[in-house]
Short mmCIF file of C-alpha atoms in Angstrom, two decimals:
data_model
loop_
_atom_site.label_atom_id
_atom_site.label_comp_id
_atom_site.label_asym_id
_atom_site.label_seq_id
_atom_site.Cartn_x
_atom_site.Cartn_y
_atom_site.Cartn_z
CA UNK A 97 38.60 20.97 53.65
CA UNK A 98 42.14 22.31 54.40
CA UNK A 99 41.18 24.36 57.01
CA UNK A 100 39.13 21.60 59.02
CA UNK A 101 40.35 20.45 62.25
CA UNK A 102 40.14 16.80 62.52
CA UNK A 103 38.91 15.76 65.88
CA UNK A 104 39.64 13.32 68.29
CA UNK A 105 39.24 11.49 71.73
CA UNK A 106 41.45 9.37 74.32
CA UNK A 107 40.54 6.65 76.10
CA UNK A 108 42.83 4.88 78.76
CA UNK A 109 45.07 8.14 77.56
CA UNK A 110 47.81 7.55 80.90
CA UNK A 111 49.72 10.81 80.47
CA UNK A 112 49.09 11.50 76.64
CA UNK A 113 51.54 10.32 74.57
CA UNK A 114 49.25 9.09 72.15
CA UNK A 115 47.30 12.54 72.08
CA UNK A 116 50.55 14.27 71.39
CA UNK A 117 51.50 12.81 68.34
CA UNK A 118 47.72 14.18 66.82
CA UNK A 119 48.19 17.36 68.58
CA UNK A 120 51.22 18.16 66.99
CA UNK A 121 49.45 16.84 63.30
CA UNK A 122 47.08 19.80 64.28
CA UNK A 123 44.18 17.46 65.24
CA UNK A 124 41.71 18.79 68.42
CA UNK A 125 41.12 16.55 71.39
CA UNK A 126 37.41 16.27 72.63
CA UNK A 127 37.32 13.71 75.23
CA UNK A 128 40.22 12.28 77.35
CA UNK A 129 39.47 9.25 79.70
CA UNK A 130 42.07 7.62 82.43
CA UNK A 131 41.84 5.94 85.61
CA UNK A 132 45.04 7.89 87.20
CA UNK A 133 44.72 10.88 88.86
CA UNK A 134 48.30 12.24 87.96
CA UNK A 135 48.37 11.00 84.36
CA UNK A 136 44.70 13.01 84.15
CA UNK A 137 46.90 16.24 85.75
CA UNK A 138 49.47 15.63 82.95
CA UNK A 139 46.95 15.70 80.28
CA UNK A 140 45.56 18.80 81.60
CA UNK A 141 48.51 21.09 81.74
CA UNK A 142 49.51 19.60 78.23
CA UNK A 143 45.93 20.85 76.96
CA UNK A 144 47.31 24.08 78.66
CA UNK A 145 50.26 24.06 76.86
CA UNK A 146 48.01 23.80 73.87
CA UNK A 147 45.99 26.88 74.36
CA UNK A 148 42.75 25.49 75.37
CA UNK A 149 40.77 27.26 77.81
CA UNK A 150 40.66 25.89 81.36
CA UNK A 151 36.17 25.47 80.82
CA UNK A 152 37.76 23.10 78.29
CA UNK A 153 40.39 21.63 80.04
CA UNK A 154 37.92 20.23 82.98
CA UNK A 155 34.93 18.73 80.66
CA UNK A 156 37.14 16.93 78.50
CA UNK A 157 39.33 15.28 80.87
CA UNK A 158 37.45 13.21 83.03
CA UNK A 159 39.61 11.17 85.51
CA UNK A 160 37.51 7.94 86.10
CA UNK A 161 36.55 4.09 85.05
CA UNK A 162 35.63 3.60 81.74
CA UNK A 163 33.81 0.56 82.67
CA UNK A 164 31.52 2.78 84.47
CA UNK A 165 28.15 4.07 83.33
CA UNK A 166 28.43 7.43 84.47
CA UNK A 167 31.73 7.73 82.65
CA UNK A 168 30.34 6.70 79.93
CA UNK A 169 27.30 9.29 80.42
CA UNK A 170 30.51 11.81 81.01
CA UNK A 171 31.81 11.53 77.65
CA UNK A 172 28.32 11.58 76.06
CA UNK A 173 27.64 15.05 78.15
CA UNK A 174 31.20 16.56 76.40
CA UNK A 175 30.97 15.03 72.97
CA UNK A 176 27.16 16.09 72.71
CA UNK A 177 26.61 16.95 68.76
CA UNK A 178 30.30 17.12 67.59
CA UNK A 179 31.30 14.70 64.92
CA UNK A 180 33.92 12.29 66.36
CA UNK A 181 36.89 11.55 63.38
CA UNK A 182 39.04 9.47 65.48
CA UNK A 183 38.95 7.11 68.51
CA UNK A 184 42.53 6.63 70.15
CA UNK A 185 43.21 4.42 72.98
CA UNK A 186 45.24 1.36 74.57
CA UNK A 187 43.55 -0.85 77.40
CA UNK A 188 45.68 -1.27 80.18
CA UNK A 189 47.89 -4.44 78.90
CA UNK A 190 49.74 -5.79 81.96
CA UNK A 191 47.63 -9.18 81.91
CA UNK A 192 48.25 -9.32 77.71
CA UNK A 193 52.20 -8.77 77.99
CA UNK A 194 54.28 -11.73 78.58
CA UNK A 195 56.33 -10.14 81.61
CA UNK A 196 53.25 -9.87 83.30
CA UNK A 197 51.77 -13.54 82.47
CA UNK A 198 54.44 -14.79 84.26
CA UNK A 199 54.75 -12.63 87.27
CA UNK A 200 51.07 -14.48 87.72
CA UNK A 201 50.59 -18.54 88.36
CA UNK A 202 46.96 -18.29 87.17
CA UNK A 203 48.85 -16.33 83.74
CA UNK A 204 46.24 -13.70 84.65
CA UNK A 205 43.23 -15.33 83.67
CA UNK A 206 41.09 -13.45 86.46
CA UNK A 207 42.61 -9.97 85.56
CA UNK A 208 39.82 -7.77 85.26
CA UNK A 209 42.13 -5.55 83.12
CA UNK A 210 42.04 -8.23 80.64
CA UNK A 211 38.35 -7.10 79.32
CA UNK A 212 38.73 -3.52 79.50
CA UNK A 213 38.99 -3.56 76.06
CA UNK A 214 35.24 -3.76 75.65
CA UNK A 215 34.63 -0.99 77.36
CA UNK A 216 36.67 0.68 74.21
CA UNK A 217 34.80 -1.62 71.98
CA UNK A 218 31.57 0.30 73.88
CA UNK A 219 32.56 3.97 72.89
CA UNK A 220 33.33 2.94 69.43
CA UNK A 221 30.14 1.34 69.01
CA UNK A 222 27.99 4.30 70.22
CA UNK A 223 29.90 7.14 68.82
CA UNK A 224 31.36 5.49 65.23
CA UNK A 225 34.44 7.19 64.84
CA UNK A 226 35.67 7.55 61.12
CA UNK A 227 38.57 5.51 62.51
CA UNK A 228 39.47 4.22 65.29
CA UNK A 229 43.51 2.79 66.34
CA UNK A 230 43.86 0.56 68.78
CA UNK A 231 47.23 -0.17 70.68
CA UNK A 232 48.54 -2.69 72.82
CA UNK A 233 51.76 -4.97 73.77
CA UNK A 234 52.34 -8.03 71.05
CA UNK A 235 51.72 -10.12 73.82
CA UNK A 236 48.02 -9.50 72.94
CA UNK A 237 48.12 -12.00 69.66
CA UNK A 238 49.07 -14.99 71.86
CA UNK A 239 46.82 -13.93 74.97
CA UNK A 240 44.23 -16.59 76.52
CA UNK A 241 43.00 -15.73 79.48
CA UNK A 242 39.86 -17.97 79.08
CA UNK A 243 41.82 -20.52 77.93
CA UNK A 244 40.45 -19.05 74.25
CA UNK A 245 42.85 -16.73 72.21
CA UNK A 246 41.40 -13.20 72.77
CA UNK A 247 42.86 -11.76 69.70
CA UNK A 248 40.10 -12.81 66.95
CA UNK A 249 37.43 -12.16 69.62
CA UNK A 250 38.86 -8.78 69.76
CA UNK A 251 39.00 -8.68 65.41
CA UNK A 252 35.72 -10.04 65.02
CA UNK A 253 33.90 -7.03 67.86
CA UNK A 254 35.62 -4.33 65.86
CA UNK A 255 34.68 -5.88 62.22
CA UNK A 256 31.00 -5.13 62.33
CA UNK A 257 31.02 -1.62 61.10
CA UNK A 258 35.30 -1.64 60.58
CA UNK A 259 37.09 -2.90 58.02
CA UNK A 260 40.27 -4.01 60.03
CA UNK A 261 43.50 -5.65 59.15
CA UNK A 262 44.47 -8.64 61.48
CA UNK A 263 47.45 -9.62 59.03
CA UNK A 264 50.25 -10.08 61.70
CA UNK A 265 53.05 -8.45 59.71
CA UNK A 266 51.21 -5.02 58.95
CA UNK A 267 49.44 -4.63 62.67
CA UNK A 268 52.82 -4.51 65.04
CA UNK A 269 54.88 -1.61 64.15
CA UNK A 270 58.00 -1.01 65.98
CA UNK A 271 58.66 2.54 67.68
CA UNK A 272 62.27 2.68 65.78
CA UNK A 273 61.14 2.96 61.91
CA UNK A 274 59.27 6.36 63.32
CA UNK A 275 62.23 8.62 64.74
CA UNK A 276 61.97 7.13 68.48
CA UNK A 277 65.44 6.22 69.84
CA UNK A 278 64.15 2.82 71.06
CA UNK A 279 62.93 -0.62 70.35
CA UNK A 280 59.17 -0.73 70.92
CA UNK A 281 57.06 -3.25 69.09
CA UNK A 282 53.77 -2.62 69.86
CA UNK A 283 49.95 -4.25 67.93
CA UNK A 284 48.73 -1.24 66.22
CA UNK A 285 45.03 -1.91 65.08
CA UNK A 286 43.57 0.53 63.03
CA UNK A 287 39.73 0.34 61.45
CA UNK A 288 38.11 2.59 58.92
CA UNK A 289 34.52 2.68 59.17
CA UNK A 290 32.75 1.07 56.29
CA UNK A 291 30.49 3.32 55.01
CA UNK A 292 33.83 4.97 53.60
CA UNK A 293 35.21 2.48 51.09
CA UNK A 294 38.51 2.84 52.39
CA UNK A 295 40.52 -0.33 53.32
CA UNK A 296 42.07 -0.46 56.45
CA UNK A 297 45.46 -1.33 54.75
CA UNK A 298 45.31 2.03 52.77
CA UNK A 299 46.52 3.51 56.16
CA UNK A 300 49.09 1.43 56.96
CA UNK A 301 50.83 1.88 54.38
CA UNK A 302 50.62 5.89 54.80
CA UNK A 303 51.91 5.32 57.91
CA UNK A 304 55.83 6.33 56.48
CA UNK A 305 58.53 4.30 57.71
CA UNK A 306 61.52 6.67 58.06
CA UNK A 307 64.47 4.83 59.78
CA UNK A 308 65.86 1.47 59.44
CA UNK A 309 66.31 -0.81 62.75
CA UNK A 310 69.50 -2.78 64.14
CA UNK A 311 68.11 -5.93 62.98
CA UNK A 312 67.41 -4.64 59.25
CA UNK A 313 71.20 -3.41 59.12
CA UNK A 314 72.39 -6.93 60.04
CA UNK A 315 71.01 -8.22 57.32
CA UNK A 316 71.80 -5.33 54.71
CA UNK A 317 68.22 -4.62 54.20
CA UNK A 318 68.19 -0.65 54.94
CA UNK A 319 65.90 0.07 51.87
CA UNK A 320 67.71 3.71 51.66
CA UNK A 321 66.19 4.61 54.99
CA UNK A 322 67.73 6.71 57.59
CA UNK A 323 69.49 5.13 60.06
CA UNK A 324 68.16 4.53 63.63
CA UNK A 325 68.61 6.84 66.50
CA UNK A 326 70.48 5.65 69.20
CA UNK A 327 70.34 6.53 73.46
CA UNK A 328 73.31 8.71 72.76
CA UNK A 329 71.69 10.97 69.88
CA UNK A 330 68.63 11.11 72.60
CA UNK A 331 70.15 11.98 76.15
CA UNK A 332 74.07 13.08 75.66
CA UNK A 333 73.23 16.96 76.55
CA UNK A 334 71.18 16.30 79.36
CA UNK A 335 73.01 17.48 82.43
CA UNK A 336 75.25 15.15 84.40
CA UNK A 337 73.68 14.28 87.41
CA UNK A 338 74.87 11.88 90.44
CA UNK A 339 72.10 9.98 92.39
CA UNK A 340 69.89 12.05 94.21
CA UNK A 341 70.78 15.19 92.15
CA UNK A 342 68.53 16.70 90.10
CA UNK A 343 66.00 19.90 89.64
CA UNK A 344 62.30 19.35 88.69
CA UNK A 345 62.59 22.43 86.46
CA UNK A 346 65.90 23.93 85.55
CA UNK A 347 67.58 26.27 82.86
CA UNK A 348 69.22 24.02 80.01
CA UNK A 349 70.37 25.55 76.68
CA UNK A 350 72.12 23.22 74.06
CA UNK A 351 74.97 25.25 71.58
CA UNK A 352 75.31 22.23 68.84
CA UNK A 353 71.84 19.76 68.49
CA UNK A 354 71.24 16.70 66.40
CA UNK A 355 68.75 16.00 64.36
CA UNK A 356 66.52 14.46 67.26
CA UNK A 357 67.38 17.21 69.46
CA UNK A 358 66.27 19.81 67.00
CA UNK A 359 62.51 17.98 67.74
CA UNK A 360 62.87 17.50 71.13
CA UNK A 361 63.83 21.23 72.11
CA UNK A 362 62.84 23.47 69.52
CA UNK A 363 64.74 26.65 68.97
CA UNK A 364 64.67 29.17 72.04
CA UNK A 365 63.80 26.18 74.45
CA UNK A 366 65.79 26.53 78.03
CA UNK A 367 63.60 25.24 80.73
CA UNK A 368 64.65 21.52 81.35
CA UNK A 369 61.71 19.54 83.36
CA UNK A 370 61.80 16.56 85.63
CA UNK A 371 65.16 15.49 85.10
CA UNK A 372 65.99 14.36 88.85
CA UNK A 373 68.02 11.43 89.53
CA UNK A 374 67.09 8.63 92.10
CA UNK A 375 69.05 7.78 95.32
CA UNK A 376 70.96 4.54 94.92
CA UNK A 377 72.72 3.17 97.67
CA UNK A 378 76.68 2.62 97.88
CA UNK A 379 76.31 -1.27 96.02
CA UNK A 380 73.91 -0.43 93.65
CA UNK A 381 75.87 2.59 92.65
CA UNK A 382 78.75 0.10 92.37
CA UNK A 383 76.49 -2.33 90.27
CA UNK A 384 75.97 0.31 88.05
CA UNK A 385 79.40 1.44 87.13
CA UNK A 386 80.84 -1.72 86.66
CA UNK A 387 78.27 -3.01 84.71
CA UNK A 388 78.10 0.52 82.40
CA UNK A 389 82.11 0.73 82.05
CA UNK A 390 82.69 -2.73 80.88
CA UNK A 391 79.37 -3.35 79.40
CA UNK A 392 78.55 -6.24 81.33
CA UNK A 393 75.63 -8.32 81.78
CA UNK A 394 74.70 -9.84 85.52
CA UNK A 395 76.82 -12.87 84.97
CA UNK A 396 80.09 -11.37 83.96
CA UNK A 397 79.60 -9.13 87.32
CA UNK A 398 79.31 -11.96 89.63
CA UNK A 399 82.08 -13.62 87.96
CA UNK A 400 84.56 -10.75 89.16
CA UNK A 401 82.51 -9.64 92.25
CA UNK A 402 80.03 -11.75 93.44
CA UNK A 403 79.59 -9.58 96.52
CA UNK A 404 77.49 -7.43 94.54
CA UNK A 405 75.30 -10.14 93.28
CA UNK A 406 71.85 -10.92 95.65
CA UNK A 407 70.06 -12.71 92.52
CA UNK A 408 70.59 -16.02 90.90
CA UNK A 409 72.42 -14.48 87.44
CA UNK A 410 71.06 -17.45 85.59
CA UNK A 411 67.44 -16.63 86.15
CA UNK A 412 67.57 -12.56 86.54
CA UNK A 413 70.63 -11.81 83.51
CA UNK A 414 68.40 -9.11 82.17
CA UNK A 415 67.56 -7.54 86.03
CA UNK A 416 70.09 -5.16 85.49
CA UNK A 417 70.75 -3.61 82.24
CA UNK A 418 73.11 -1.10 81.00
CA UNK A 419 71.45 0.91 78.10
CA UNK A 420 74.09 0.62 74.94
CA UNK A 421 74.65 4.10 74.30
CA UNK A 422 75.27 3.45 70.43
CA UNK A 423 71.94 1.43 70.13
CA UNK A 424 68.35 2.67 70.32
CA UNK A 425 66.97 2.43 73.73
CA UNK A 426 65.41 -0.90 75.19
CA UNK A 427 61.47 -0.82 75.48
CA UNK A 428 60.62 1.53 78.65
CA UNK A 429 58.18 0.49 80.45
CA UNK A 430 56.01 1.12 83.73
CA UNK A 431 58.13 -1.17 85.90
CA UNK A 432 60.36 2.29 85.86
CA UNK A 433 58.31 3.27 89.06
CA UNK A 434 59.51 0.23 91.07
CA UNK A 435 63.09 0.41 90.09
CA UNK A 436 65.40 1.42 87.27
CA UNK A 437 67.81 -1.49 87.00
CA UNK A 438 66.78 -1.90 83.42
CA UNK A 439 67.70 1.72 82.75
CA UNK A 440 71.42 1.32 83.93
CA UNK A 441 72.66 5.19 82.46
CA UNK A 442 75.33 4.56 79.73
CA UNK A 443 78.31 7.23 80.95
CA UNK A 444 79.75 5.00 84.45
CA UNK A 445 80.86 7.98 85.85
CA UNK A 446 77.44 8.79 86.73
CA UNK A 447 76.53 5.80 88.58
CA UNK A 448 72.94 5.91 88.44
CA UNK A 449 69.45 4.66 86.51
CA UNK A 450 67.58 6.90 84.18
CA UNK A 451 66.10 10.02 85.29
CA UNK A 452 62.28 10.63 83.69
CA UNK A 453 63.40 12.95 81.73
CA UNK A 454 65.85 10.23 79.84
CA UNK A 455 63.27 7.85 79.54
CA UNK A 456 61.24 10.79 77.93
CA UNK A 457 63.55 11.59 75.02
CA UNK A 458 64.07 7.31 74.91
CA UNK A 459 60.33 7.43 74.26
CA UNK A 460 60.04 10.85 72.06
CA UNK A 461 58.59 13.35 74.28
CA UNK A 462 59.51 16.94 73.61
CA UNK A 463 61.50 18.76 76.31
CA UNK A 464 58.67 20.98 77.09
CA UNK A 465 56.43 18.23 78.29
CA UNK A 466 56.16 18.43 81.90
CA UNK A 467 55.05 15.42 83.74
CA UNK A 468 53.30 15.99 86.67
CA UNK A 469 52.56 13.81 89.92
CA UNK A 470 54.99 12.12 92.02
CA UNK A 471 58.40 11.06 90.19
CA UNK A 472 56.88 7.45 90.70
CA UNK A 473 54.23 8.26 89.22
CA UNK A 474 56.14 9.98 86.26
CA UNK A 475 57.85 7.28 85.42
CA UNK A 476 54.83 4.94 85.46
CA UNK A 477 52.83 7.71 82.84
CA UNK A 478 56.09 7.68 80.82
CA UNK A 479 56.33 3.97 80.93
CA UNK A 480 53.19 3.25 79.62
CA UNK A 481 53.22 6.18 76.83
CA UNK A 482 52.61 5.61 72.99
CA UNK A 483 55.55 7.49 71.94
CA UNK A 484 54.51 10.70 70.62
CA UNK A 485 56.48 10.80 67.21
CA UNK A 486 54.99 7.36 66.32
CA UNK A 487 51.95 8.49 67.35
CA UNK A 488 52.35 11.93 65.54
CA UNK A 489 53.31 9.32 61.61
CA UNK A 490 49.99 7.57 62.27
CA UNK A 491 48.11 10.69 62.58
CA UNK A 492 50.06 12.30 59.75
CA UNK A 493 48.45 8.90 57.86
CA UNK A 494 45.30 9.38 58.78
CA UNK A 495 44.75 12.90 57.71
CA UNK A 496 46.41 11.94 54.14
CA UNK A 497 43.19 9.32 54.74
CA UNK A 498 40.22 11.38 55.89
CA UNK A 499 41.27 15.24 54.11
#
């Protein structure tokens, strides 16, 4: 069995983060399904990077709406015959997340988005994955956009031929235990297919935690676990860049790496991708290095210059934050494409918000993987990413499972 290559397929797979962390567990992707053109173009020249041939490339990555039936006829054509081991996949969450309930008076109770996840709940029906994992934003356990909690709906769908876990505790796993410099607590639902006697809890706990997070070092509890990686350890080599500087692709060799930059550019590496900073204009850039020098919040700034304040600081604090360098990152998410005033840049001097590229190695992408598309768009597929290396310990799990 040593030799067999597990297989697996994407669905709502944005730019691939999730397929990453099986890739690099040796796992082979069938079938990847997304609604965004660039995200789908990402995929693709990841699939490159992966050696598989181009015939390959455009069956299995087919750029379209899963609640379609001719996607769903799509991914029927590809997967044919072949023996699926492993459904992937997180529904679009923006009507499930908090930020987005209340961005939305009717608390998005007419989102459409908010029943994609049957059109998952479809696939795994017809094609009965060994196992299937299922990710999506915590804000999913308290969700009701009927005015009925859509969590054990959700359970109870999957439990017919799954034996899932819906103890709160196990399912939401946070990014920082894995290796990711950041904060990222995410529901990870994970089902084993009955017919093999194994309990859906048997994976979890193969899933290995490996570092202990700022909250378990307050109180004392670091269990002998490493301790977390911070901004710093992920982004201090990149190049210095003032706003509006910035290559798409440029030469970058590091003399002395960490420990996370020993993943994220493995020996020989030189080519740097889409690190490009934004153009900020003179007050934001002001903004910026105030708030990043002293480590302020919104409020201190207005006390000191309120000429640079055009928001209530009571109600927007968190509109503008500096990201601690000695602390792992904050959760990155798809807002990135509108602005980066949550992504203040750590070092003052260089006045700006994260480049993609930093909110890459704040989410665990290698160096070599290029995002593709628009810089908005980039920062919307890296935004919305499973972060590879957390990805790559629940794969690792699974094959301790299924080989």
């Amino acid at each position: 069995m040593a030799n067999k290559k597990l297989t697996f397929i994407d669905l709502f797979s944005g730019c691939g983060g999730f397929s990453e962390g099986f890739y690099q567990e040796g796992f082979e992707s069938i079938v990847h399904v997304d609604f965004d053109a660039p995200a789908c173009d990402t995929v693709k020249e990841r699939m490159r990077f992966y050696n598989y041939s181009e015939d390959t490339i455009e069956n299995a990555v087919i750029c379209g709406d899963l609640t379609s039936e001719d996607v769903h006829s799509q991914i029927n054509n590809v997967i044919g015959n072949t023996k699926i081991d492993v459904l992937v996949g997180g529904p679009p969450c923006q009507s499930f997340s908090s930020v987005g309930r209340a961005q939305d008076k009717n608390s998005m109770r007419n989102d459409p988005r908010n029943y994609l996840f049957r059109s998952y709940l479809e696939i795994l029906e017809e094609h009965k994955p060994k196992i299937f994992v299922f990710e999506n934003v915590s804000g999913l356990l308290s969700a009701k956009p009927n005015g009925n909690y859509i969590f054990p709906e959700i359970i109870e769908s999957m439990s017919e031929y799954y034996s899932v876990c819906d103890d709160r505790e196990t399912i939401l796993l946070n990014s920082v235990h894995y290796g990711v410099p950041q904060i990222r607590k995410r529901v990870i639902l994970i089902g084993v297919r009955k017919d093999l006697k194994i309990k859906s809890e048997d994976v979890y706990k193969a899933i290995i935690k490996t570092h202990f997070s700022p909250e378990m070092e307050i109180k004392n509890e670091e269990l002998g676990l490493k301790k977390y990686l911070t901004v710093k350890d992920a982004i201090s080599d990149l190049p210095k860049l003032y706003p509006g500087q910035g290559e798409e692709e440029t030469f970058h060799k590091i003399e002395k790496k960490n420990s996370y930059l020993n993943i994220m550019r493995p020996n020989g590496s030189t080519k740097l991708y889409n690190h490009v900073a934004r153009k900020h204009n003179v007050l934001d850039r002001e903004r910026y290095k105030l708030l990043s020098k002293n480590d302020w919040q919104l409020k201190e700034l207005a006390e000191v210059r309120p000429d640079l304040i055009h928001h209530d600081p009571k109600h927007f604090g968190n509109r503008y934050t500096v990201q601690t360098a000695t602390k792992p990152g904050r959760t990155v998410v798809a807002h990135l494409y509108k602005d980066g005033n949550l992504f203040i840049h750590p070092d003052y001097k260089q006045e700006r918000t994260f480049t993609v590229r930093e909110a890459a190695r704040i989410q665990s992408f290698p160096d070599n993987f290029k995002f593709v598309g628009s810089r908005t768009n980039q920062f919307k597929q890296v935004g919305n990413a499973v972060p590879p290396l957390m990805a790559k310990q629940i794969a690792r799990a699974i094959k301790k499972i299924l080989l």
